[in-house]
N, CA, C and O atoms as a Tinker XYZ file with bonds, in Angstrom:
   416  protein
     1  N    192.227000   97.287000  311.714000    73     2
     2  CA   191.430000   98.561000  312.954000    64     1     3
     3  C    193.349000   99.306000  313.724000    63     2     4     5
     4  O    193.844000   98.698000  314.672000    81     3
     5  N    194.113000  100.586000  313.108000    73     3     6
     6  CA   195.447000  101.450000  314.178000    64     5     7
     7  C    194.401000  101.586000  315.581000    63     6     8     9
     8  O    193.192000  101.747000  315.413000    81     7
     9  N    194.915000  101.515000  316.758000    73     7    10
    10  CA   194.704000  102.017000  317.827000    64     9    11
    11  C    195.228000  102.799000  318.298000    63    10    12    13
    12  O    196.381000  102.684000  318.714000    81    11
    13  N    194.399000  104.032000  318.387000    73    11    14
    14  CA   194.612000  106.149000  318.192000    64    13    15
    15  C    195.392000  105.854000  319.781000    63    14    16    17
    16  O    195.232000  104.774000  320.349000    81    15
    17  N    196.059000  106.731000  320.255000    73    15    18
    18  CA   196.625000  107.506000  321.474000    64    17    19
    19  C    196.955000  109.247000  321.482000    63    18    20    21
    20  O    197.625000  110.149000  320.980000    81    19
    21  N    195.704000  108.827000  322.670000    73    19    22
    22  CA   195.672000  110.310000  322.796000    64    21    23
    23  C    195.566000  110.785000  324.262000    63    22    24    25
    24  O    195.092000  110.394000  325.329000    81    23
    25  N    196.321000  111.935000  323.709000    73    23    26
    26  CA   196.893000  112.660000  325.391000    64    25    27
    27  C    197.092000  114.091000  324.952000    63    26    28    29
    28  O    197.653000  114.629000  323.998000    81    27
    29  N    196.218000  114.627000  326.328000    73    27    30
    30  CA   195.728000  115.747000  327.037000    64    29    31
    31  C    196.901000  116.319000  327.088000    63    30    32    33
    32  O    196.677000  117.058000  326.130000    81    31
    33  N    198.284000  116.687000  327.492000    73    31    34
    34  CA   199.245000  117.187000  328.352000    64    33    35
    35  C    199.701000  118.120000  326.641000    63    34    36    37
    36  O    199.789000  117.731000  325.476000    81    35
    37  N    199.873000  119.329000  327.257000    73    35    38
    38  CA   200.608000  120.203000  326.095000    64    37    39
    39  C    201.957000  119.807000  325.815000    63    38    40    41
    40  O    202.354000  119.233000  324.801000    81    39
    41  N    202.727000  120.225000  326.965000    73    39    42
    42  CA   203.951000  119.976000  327.006000    64    41    43
    43  C    204.404000  118.636000  326.601000    63    42    44    45
    44  O    203.821000  117.558000  326.716000    81    43
    45  N    205.682000  118.943000  326.049000    73    43    46
    46  CA   206.179000  117.379000  326.110000    64    45    47
    47  C    207.040000  116.815000  326.984000    63    46    48    49
    48  O    206.998000  115.592000  327.126000    81    47
    49  N    208.528000  118.063000  328.167000    73    47    50
    50  CA   209.218000  117.501000  329.225000    64    49    51
    51  C    208.587000  118.774000  329.589000    63    50    52    53
    52  O    207.812000  119.478000  328.941000    81    51
    53  N    209.279000  118.979000  331.229000    73    51    54
    54  CA   209.074000  120.308000  332.215000    64    53    55
    55  C    210.256000  120.675000  331.172000    63    54    56    57
    56  O    211.044000  120.034000  330.477000    81    55
    57  N    209.926000  122.255000  331.462000    73    55    58
    58  CA   212.081000  122.716000  331.163000    64    57    59
    59  C    212.746000  122.875000  332.654000    63    58    60    61
    60  O    213.715000  123.628000  332.551000    81    59
    61  N    212.602000  122.523000  333.721000    73    59    62
    62  CA   213.161000  122.178000  335.076000    64    61    63
    63  C    214.163000  120.711000  334.712000    63    62    64    65
    64  O    215.273000  120.419000  335.159000    81    63
    65  N    213.051000  119.764000  333.475000    73    63    66
    66  CA   213.672000  118.597000  333.459000    64    65    67
    67  C    215.366000  118.393000  332.191000    63    66    68    69
    68  O    216.174000  117.465000  332.150000    81    67
    69  N    215.326000  119.300000  331.608000    73    67    70
    70  CA   215.648000  119.778000  330.378000    64    69    71
    71  C    217.321000  120.908000  331.518000    63    70    72    73
    72  O    218.379000  120.337000  331.783000    81    71
    73  N    217.176000  121.699000  331.735000    73    71    74
    74  CA   217.745000  122.289000  333.075000    64    73    75
    75  C    218.399000  121.989000  334.050000    63    74    76    77
    76  O    219.381000  122.599000  334.473000    81    75
    77  N    217.845000  120.888000  334.552000    73    75    78
    78  CA   218.406000  120.019000  335.268000    64    77    79
    79  C    219.619000  118.702000  334.315000    63    78    80    81
    80  O    220.648000  118.086000  334.592000    81    79
    81  N    218.759000  118.820000  333.230000    73    79    82
    82  CA   220.319000  117.728000  332.303000    64    81    83
    83  C    221.579000  118.352000  331.438000    63    82    84    85
    84  O    222.590000  117.811000  330.989000    81    83
    85  N    220.983000  120.061000  331.376000    73    83    86
    86  CA   222.143000  120.844000  331.012000    64    85    87
    87  C    223.071000  120.924000  332.279000    63    86    88    89
    88  O    224.148000  120.329000  332.233000    81    87
    89  N    222.754000  121.552000  333.290000    73    87    90
    90  CA   223.050000  121.292000  334.662000    64    89    91
    91  C    224.047000  120.199000  334.921000    63    90    92    93
    92  O    225.239000  120.503000  334.886000    81    91
    93  N    223.713000  119.032000  335.164000    73    91    94
    94  CA   224.442000  117.829000  335.804000    64    93    95
    95  C    225.487000  117.185000  334.021000    63    94    96    97
    96  O    226.276000  116.241000  333.975000    81    95
    97  N    225.054000  118.149000  332.786000    73    95    98
    98  CA   226.474000  117.151000  332.030000    64    97    99
    99  C    227.405000  118.916000  331.676000    63    98   100   101
   100  O    228.331000  119.459000  331.073000    81    99
   101  N    226.755000  119.031000  332.203000    73    99   102
   102  CA   227.944000  120.817000  332.742000    64   101   103
   103  C    229.141000  120.115000  333.626000    63   102   104   105
   104  O    230.331000  120.205000  333.325000    81   103
   105  N    228.506000  119.225000  335.044000    73   103   106
   106  CA   229.147000  119.670000  335.404000    64   105   107
   107  C    230.229000  117.817000  336.110000    63   106   108   109
   108  O    230.887000  117.335000  337.032000    81   107
   109  N    229.657000  117.572000  334.798000    73   107   110
   110  CA   229.750000  115.161000  334.312000    64   109   111
   111  C    230.938000  116.579000  333.357000    63   110   112   113
   112  O    231.513000  117.084000  334.321000    81   111
   113  N    231.372000  117.187000  332.308000    73   111   114
   114  CA   232.337000  117.304000  331.911000    64   113   115
   115  C    233.144000  117.828000  332.279000    63   114   116   117
   116  O    234.312000  117.644000  331.938000    81   115
   117  N    232.541000  119.051000  333.502000    73   115   118
   118  CA   233.880000  119.560000  334.353000    64   117   119
   119  C    234.665000  118.372000  334.853000    63   118   120   121
   120  O    235.875000  118.230000  334.674000    81   119
   121  N    233.860000  117.513000  335.510000    73   119   122
   122  CA   234.450000  116.859000  336.659000    64   121   123
   123  C    235.780000  115.355000  336.103000    63   122   124   125
   124  O    236.663000  114.707000  336.664000    81   123
   125  N    235.193000  115.429000  334.777000    73   123   126
   126  CA   235.791000  114.495000  333.045000    64   125   127
   127  C    237.509000  115.410000  333.428000    63   126   128   129
   128  O    238.476000  114.959000  334.042000    81   127
   129  N    237.296000  117.026000  332.665000    73   127   130
   130  CA   237.965000  117.167000  332.305000    64   129   131
   131  C    238.961000  117.975000  333.602000    63   130   132   133
   132  O    240.090000  118.196000  333.163000    81   131
   133  N    238.793000  118.422000  334.985000    73   131   134
   134  CA   239.556000  118.297000  335.720000    64   133   135
   135  C    240.241000  117.390000  336.371000    63   134   136   137
   136  O    241.220000  117.628000  337.077000    81   135
   137  N    239.341000  115.399000  335.985000    73   135   138
   138  CA   240.469000  114.713000  336.350000    64   137   139
   139  C    241.235000  114.645000  335.471000    63   138   140   141
   140  O    242.390000  114.305000  335.725000    81   139
   141  N    240.895000  114.905000  334.337000    73   139   142
   142  CA   241.988000  114.367000  333.185000    64   141   143
   143  C    243.517000  115.955000  333.357000    63   142   144   145
   144  O    244.678000  115.919000  332.952000    81   143
   145  N    243.041000  116.683000  333.831000    73   143   146
   146  CA   244.712000  117.833000  334.484000    64   145   147
   147  C    245.389000  117.347000  335.595000    63   146   148   149
   148  O    246.528000  117.381000  336.061000    81   147
   149  N    243.571000  116.573000  336.037000    73   147   150
   150  CA   244.964000  115.483000  337.634000    64   149   151
   151  C    245.668000  114.916000  337.227000    63   150   152   153
   152  O    246.600000  114.620000  337.975000    81   151
   153  N    245.687000  114.589000  336.338000    73   151   154
   154  CA   246.239000  112.580000  336.050000    64   153   155
   155  C    247.772000  113.389000  335.879000    63   154   156   157
   156  O    248.873000  113.278000  336.419000    81   155
   157  N    246.894000  114.666000  334.306000    73   155   158
   158  CA   248.837000  115.176000  333.596000    64   157   159
   159  C    249.357000  115.534000  334.840000    63   158   160   161
   160  O    249.531000  114.647000  335.676000    81   159
   161  N    249.636000  116.710000  335.097000    73   159   162
   162  CA   249.835000  117.341000  334.968000    64   161   163
   163  C    250.267000  116.838000  336.931000    63   162   164   165
   164  O    250.941000  117.677000  337.529000    81   163
   165  N    249.991000  115.983000  337.461000    73   163   166
   166  CA   250.035000  115.892000  339.256000    64   165   167
   167  C    250.129000  116.766000  340.602000    63   166   168   169
   168  O    250.631000  116.535000  341.702000    81   167
   169  N    249.471000  117.812000  340.088000    73   167   170
   170  CA   249.039000  118.612000  340.976000    64   169   171
   171  C    248.344000  119.606000  340.350000    63   170   172   173
   172  O    248.799000  120.283000  339.428000    81   171
   173  N    246.804000  119.758000  341.021000    73   171   174
   174  CA   245.594000  120.615000  340.565000    64   173   175
   175  C    245.861000  121.537000  341.584000    63   174   176   177
   176  O    246.327000  121.142000  342.653000    81   175
   177  N    245.562000  123.006000  341.331000    73   175   178
   178  CA   246.144000  124.205000  341.860000    64   177   179
   179  C    244.666000  125.252000  341.784000    63   178   180   181
   180  O    243.732000  124.933000  341.048000    81   179
   181  N    244.635000  126.153000  342.401000    73   179   182
   182  CA   243.613000  126.680000  343.699000    64   181   183
   183  C    241.670000  126.751000  342.034000    63   182   184   185
   184  O    240.516000  126.514000  341.679000    81   183
   185  N    242.759000  127.187000  341.888000    73   183   186
   186  CA   241.817000  127.554000  340.378000    64   185   187
   187  C    241.152000  126.232000  339.678000    63   186   188   189
   188  O    240.404000  126.464000  338.728000    81   187
   189  N    241.395000  124.576000  340.137000    73   187   190
   190  CA   240.267000  123.641000  339.182000    64   189   191
   191  C    240.093000  123.329000  341.082000    63   190   192   193
   192  O    239.759000  122.200000  341.442000    81   191
   193  N    240.213000  123.829000  341.560000    73   191   194
   194  CA   239.294000  123.215000  343.283000    64   193   195
   195  C    237.774000  124.277000  342.812000    63   194   196   197
   196  O    236.579000  124.011000  342.687000    81   195
   197  N    238.779000  125.824000  342.621000    73   195   198
   198  CA   237.351000  126.740000  342.409000    64   197   199
   199  C    236.582000  126.085000  341.278000    63   198   200   201
   200  O    235.517000  125.604000  341.666000    81   199
   201  N    236.867000  125.913000  339.795000    73   199   202
   202  CA   235.859000  124.947000  339.558000    64   201   203
   203  C    234.649000  123.254000  339.767000    63   202   204   205
   204  O    233.572000  122.710000  339.525000    81   203
   205  N    235.762000  123.195000  340.295000    73   203   206
   206  CA   235.953000  121.787000  341.542000    64   205   207
   207  C    233.957000  121.944000  342.102000    63   206   208   209
   208  O    233.010000  121.158000  342.070000    81   207
   209  N    234.172000  123.695000  342.653000    73   207   210
   210  CA   233.327000  123.787000  343.694000    64   209   211
   211  C    232.371000  124.083000  343.007000    63   210   212   213
   212  O    231.211000  123.882000  343.369000    81   211
   213  N    232.795000  124.763000  341.580000    73   211   214
   214  CA   231.108000  125.132000  340.829000    64   213   215
   215  C    230.454000  123.973000  340.246000    63   214   216   217
   216  O    229.262000  123.743000  340.042000    81   215
   217  N    231.454000  123.327000  340.036000    73   215   218
   218  CA   230.431000  121.914000  339.006000    64   217   219
   219  C    229.696000  120.805000  340.042000    63   218   220   221
   220  O    229.058000  119.811000  339.695000    81   219
   221  N    230.072000  121.429000  341.912000    73   219   222
   222  CA   229.919000  120.739000  343.113000    64   221   223
   223  C    228.589000  121.033000  342.876000    63   222   224   225
   224  O    227.632000  120.291000  342.653000    81   223
   225  N    228.721000  122.733000  342.994000    73   223   226
   226  CA   226.360000  123.251000  343.367000    64   225   227
   227  C    226.273000  123.069000  341.537000    63   226   228   229
   228  O    225.234000  122.480000  341.241000    81   227
   229  N    226.672000  123.243000  340.958000    73   227   230
   230  CA   225.911000  122.854000  339.619000    64   229   231
   231  C    224.921000  121.748000  339.208000    63   230   232   233
   232  O    224.031000  121.804000  338.359000    81   231
   233  N    225.430000  120.317000  340.333000    73   231   234
   234  CA   225.106000  119.336000  340.538000    64   233   235
   235  C    224.441000  119.406000  341.454000    63   234   236   237
   236  O    223.695000  118.437000  341.307000    81   235
   237  N    224.077000  120.036000  342.615000    73   235   238
   238  CA   223.064000  119.532000  343.569000    64   237   239
   239  C    222.131000  120.855000  342.784000    63   238   240   241
   240  O    221.008000  120.877000  343.289000    81   239
   241  N    222.202000  121.324000  342.317000    73   239   242
   242  CA   220.824000  122.326000  341.420000    64   241   243
   243  C    220.515000  121.804000  340.746000    63   242   244   245
   244  O    219.291000  121.922000  340.680000    81   243
   245  N    221.221000  120.585000  339.415000    73   243   246
   246  CA   221.092000  120.364000  338.604000    64   245   247
   247  C    219.267000  119.205000  339.741000    63   246   248   249
   248  O    218.037000  119.237000  339.718000    81   247
   249  N    220.236000  118.533000  340.388000    73   247   250
   250  CA   219.164000  116.844000  341.361000    64   249   251
   251  C    217.953000  118.010000  341.878000    63   250   252   253
   252  O    216.750000  117.756000  341.816000    81   251
   253  N    218.629000  119.607000  342.505000    73   251   254
   254  CA   216.664000  120.148000  343.338000    64   253   255
   255  C    216.220000  120.446000  341.895000    63   254   256   257
   256  O    214.992000  120.537000  341.908000    81   255
   257  N    216.701000  120.633000  340.671000    73   255   258
   258  CA   215.325000  120.935000  339.658000    64   257   259
   259  C    214.735000  119.921000  338.644000    63   258   260   261
   260  O    213.854000  120.057000  337.796000    81   259
   261  N    215.829000  118.404000  339.156000    73   259   262
   262  CA   215.019000  117.515000  338.381000    64   261   263
   263  C    214.019000  116.877000  339.209000    63   262   264   265
   264  O    212.987000  116.389000  338.748000    81   263
   265  N    214.489000  116.888000  341.070000    73   263   266
   266  CA   213.197000  116.766000  342.107000    64   265   267
   267  C    211.918000  117.304000  341.712000    63   266   268   269
   268  O    210.858000  116.694000  341.564000    81   267
   269  N    212.286000  119.137000  341.486000    73   267   270
   270  CA   211.175000  119.639000  340.785000    64   269   271
   271  C    210.024000  119.359000  340.170000    63   270   272   273
   272  O    208.802000  119.499000  340.234000    81   271
   273  N    210.886000  118.914000  339.560000    73   271   274
   274  CA   210.231000  118.714000  337.569000    64   273   275
   275  C    209.848000  117.002000  338.190000    63   274   276   277
   276  O    208.872000  116.476000  337.654000    81   275
   277  N    210.570000  116.204000  339.241000    73   275   278
   278  CA   209.942000  114.838000  339.168000    64   277   279
   279  C    208.053000  115.670000  340.044000    63   278   280   281
   280  O    207.110000  114.958000  339.698000    81   279
   281  N    207.767000  116.429000  340.615000    73   279   282
   282  CA   207.131000  116.642000  341.398000    64   281   283
   283  C    205.964000  117.299000  341.000000    63   282   284   285
   284  O    204.823000  117.394000  341.450000    81   283
   285  N    206.768000  117.864000  339.716000    73   283   286
   286  CA   205.452000  118.882000  338.992000    64   285   287
   287  C    204.643000  117.624000  337.608000    63   286   288   289
   288  O    205.309000  116.920000  336.850000    81   287
   289  N    204.012000  117.653000  337.629000    73   287   290
   290  CA   203.415000  115.972000  336.917000    64   289   291
   291  C    202.771000  117.351000  335.599000    63   290   292   293
   292  O    201.608000  117.164000  335.244000    81   291
   293  N    203.170000  118.039000  335.249000    73   291   294
   294  CA   202.988000  119.011000  333.685000    64   293   295
   295  C    203.185000  117.968000  332.866000    63   294   296   297
   296  O    202.233000  117.717000  332.128000    81   295
   297  N    204.328000  117.144000  332.755000    73   295   298
   298  CA   204.714000  116.687000  331.500000    64   297   299
   299  C    204.713000  115.258000  331.459000    63   298   300   301
   300  O    203.772000  114.759000  332.077000    81   299
   301  N    205.785000  114.163000  330.708000    73   299   302
   302  CA   206.449000  113.405000  330.700000    64   301   303
   303  C    207.762000  113.811000  331.826000    63   302   304   305
   304  O    208.498000  114.796000  331.868000    81   303
   305  N    207.704000  112.980000  332.408000    73   303   306
   306  CA   208.578000  112.926000  333.168000    64   305   307
   307  C    209.975000  112.320000  332.405000    63   306   308   309
   308  O    210.870000  113.063000  332.807000    81   307
   309  N    210.693000  111.108000  331.302000    73   307   310
   310  CA   211.900000  110.852000  331.368000    64   309   311
   311  C    212.570000  111.365000  331.093000    63   310   312   313
   312  O    213.497000  110.857000  330.463000    81   311
   313  N    212.543000  112.775000  331.397000    73   311   314
   314  CA   213.876000  113.402000  330.681000    64   313   315
   315  C    214.605000  114.106000  332.214000    63   314   316   317
   316  O    215.758000  114.535000  332.241000    81   315
   317  N    213.546000  114.109000  333.582000    73   315   318
   318  CA   213.490000  114.127000  334.936000    64   317   319
   319  C    213.799000  113.305000  335.142000    63   318   320   321
   320  O    214.456000  113.342000  336.183000    81   319
   321  N    213.700000  111.907000  334.518000    73   319   322
   322  CA   214.066000  111.084000  335.882000    64   321   323
   323  C    216.104000  111.230000  335.134000    63   322   324   325
   324  O    217.158000  111.462000  335.725000    81   323
   325  N    215.799000  110.962000  333.696000    73   323   326
   326  CA   217.708000  110.858000  333.496000    64   325   327
   327  C    218.406000  111.669000  333.829000    63   326   328   329
   328  O    219.608000  111.446000  333.972000    81   327
   329  N    217.732000  113.126000  334.103000    73   327   330
   330  CA   219.181000  114.556000  334.690000    64   329   331
   331  C    218.818000  114.110000  336.711000    63   330   332   333
   332  O    219.462000  114.654000  337.608000    81   331
   333  N    217.931000  113.283000  336.921000    73   331   334
   334  CA   218.189000  113.768000  338.274000    64   333   335
   335  C    219.169000  112.425000  338.371000    63   334   336   337
   336  O    220.343000  112.793000  338.404000    81   335
   337  N    219.075000  111.413000  338.410000    73   335   338
   338  CA   220.378000  110.660000  338.278000    64   337   339
   339  C    221.278000  110.506000  337.943000    63   338   340   341
   340  O    222.063000  109.732000  338.491000    81   339
   341  N    221.601000  111.342000  336.652000    73   339   342
   342  CA   222.534000  112.039000  336.451000    64   341   343
   343  C    223.169000  112.635000  337.334000    63   342   344   345
   344  O    224.205000  112.236000  337.865000    81   343
   345  N    222.170000  114.366000  337.713000    73   343   346
   346  CA   223.399000  114.527000  338.928000    64   345   347
   347  C    222.528000  114.052000  340.352000    63   346   348   349
   348  O    221.959000  114.740000  341.200000    81   347
   349  N    222.590000  113.485000  340.300000    73   347   350
   350  CA   223.020000  111.809000  342.187000    64   349   351
   351  C    223.605000  111.834000  342.087000    63   350   352   353
   352  O    224.307000  112.313000  342.978000    81   351
   353  N    224.464000  111.172000  340.369000    73   351   354
   354  CA   225.475000  109.766000  340.602000    64   353   355
   355  C    227.010000  111.238000  340.823000    63   354   356   357
   356  O    228.008000  111.161000  341.540000    81   355
   357  N    226.591000  112.356000  339.922000    73   355   358
   358  CA   228.335000  112.849000  339.963000    64   357   359
   359  C    228.343000  114.350000  341.521000    63   358   360   361
   360  O    229.157000  115.255000  341.704000    81   359
   361  N    227.564000  114.122000  342.012000    73   359   362
   362  CA   227.311000  114.834000  343.237000    64   361   363
   363  C    228.298000  113.295000  344.089000    63   362   364   365
   364  O    229.521000  113.289000  344.232000    81   363
   365  N    227.633000  112.489000  344.398000    73   363   366
   366  CA   228.387000  111.185000  344.955000    64   365   367
   367  C    229.885000  111.253000  344.598000    63   366   368   369
   368  O    230.733000  111.133000  345.481000    81   367
   369  N    230.224000  111.451000  343.263000    73   367   370
   370  CA   231.495000  111.411000  342.223000    64   369   371
   371  C    231.877000  112.314000  343.367000    63   370   372   373
   372  O    232.155000  112.017000  344.529000    81   371
   373  N    231.809000  113.843000  342.584000    73   371   374
   374  CA   232.447000  114.922000  343.647000    64   373   375
   375  C    232.285000  114.605000  345.222000    63   374   376   377
   376  O    233.266000  114.933000  345.888000    81   375
   377  N    231.131000  113.977000  345.983000    73   375   378
   378  CA   232.420000  113.838000  347.871000    64   377   379
   379  C    232.755000  113.091000  347.340000    63   378   380   381
   380  O    233.619000  113.664000  346.676000    81   379
   381  N    232.782000  111.359000  346.825000    73   379   382
   382  CA   233.804000  111.385000  347.313000    64   381   383
   383  C    235.337000  111.737000  347.104000    63   382   384   385
   384  O    236.159000  111.216000  347.858000    81   383
   385  N    236.027000  113.200000  345.417000    73   383   386
   386  CA   236.841000  113.542000  346.052000    64   385   387
   387  C    236.678000  114.211000  347.179000    63   386   388   389
   388  O    237.425000  113.945000  348.120000    81   387
   389  N    235.812000  115.072000  347.294000    73   387   390
   390  CA   235.971000  115.538000  348.684000    64   389   391
   391  C    236.654000  115.283000  349.510000    63   390   392   393
   392  O    237.716000  115.833000  349.803000    81   391
   393  N    235.771000  113.781000  350.359000    73   391   394
   394  CA   236.860000  112.872000  351.195000    64   393   395
   395  C    237.264000  113.271000  351.152000    63   394   396   397
   396  O    237.402000  114.327000  351.770000    81   395
   397  N    238.440000  112.361000  349.596000    73   395   398
   398  CA   239.334000  112.081000  349.042000    64   397   399
   399  C    240.423000  113.204000  349.434000    63   398   400   401
   400  O    241.608000  112.882000  349.353000    81   399
   401  N    240.052000  114.625000  349.894000    73   399   402
   402  CA   241.091000  115.711000  349.383000    64   401   403
   403  C    240.780000  116.369000  351.092000    63   402   404   405
   404  O    240.906000  117.594000  351.114000    81   403
   405  N    240.516000  115.928000  352.061000    73   403   406
   406  CA   239.864000  116.111000  353.424000    64   405   407
   407  C    240.831000  115.309000  353.810000    63   406   408   409
   408  O    241.644000  115.695000  354.649000    81   407
   409  N    240.893000  114.121000  353.283000    73   407   410
   410  CA   241.376000  112.732000  353.855000    64   409   411
   411  C    242.855000  112.860000  353.907000    63   410   412   413
   412  O    243.432000  112.500000  354.933000    81   411
   413  N    243.527000  113.338000  352.902000    73   411   414
   414  CA   245.148000  113.581000  352.689000    64   413   415
   415  C    246.138000  114.398000  352.860000    63   414   416
   416  O    247.270000  114.082000  352.492000    81   415
């Protein structure tokens, strides 16, 4: 006999968790691109600073959306956990870059 698993959840994943992953991925990609540009060029201009600030804001919004998806118990929370953790790590990295920029 096979055991059947029943689920009464209509939505598999919350919309906020997908948005959280998307925004944290965009922030991580911008982070990697700006680090590579800074290493190759040696000096970054104001445009890269603006992109960095935008990516930091994306990461903060992604973290907030991930926490909101975790507190909302409508669907599975796997993607919300991944998005929250990813945006948290990217936020810490951006904060470190910001502190290094102020210190220099």
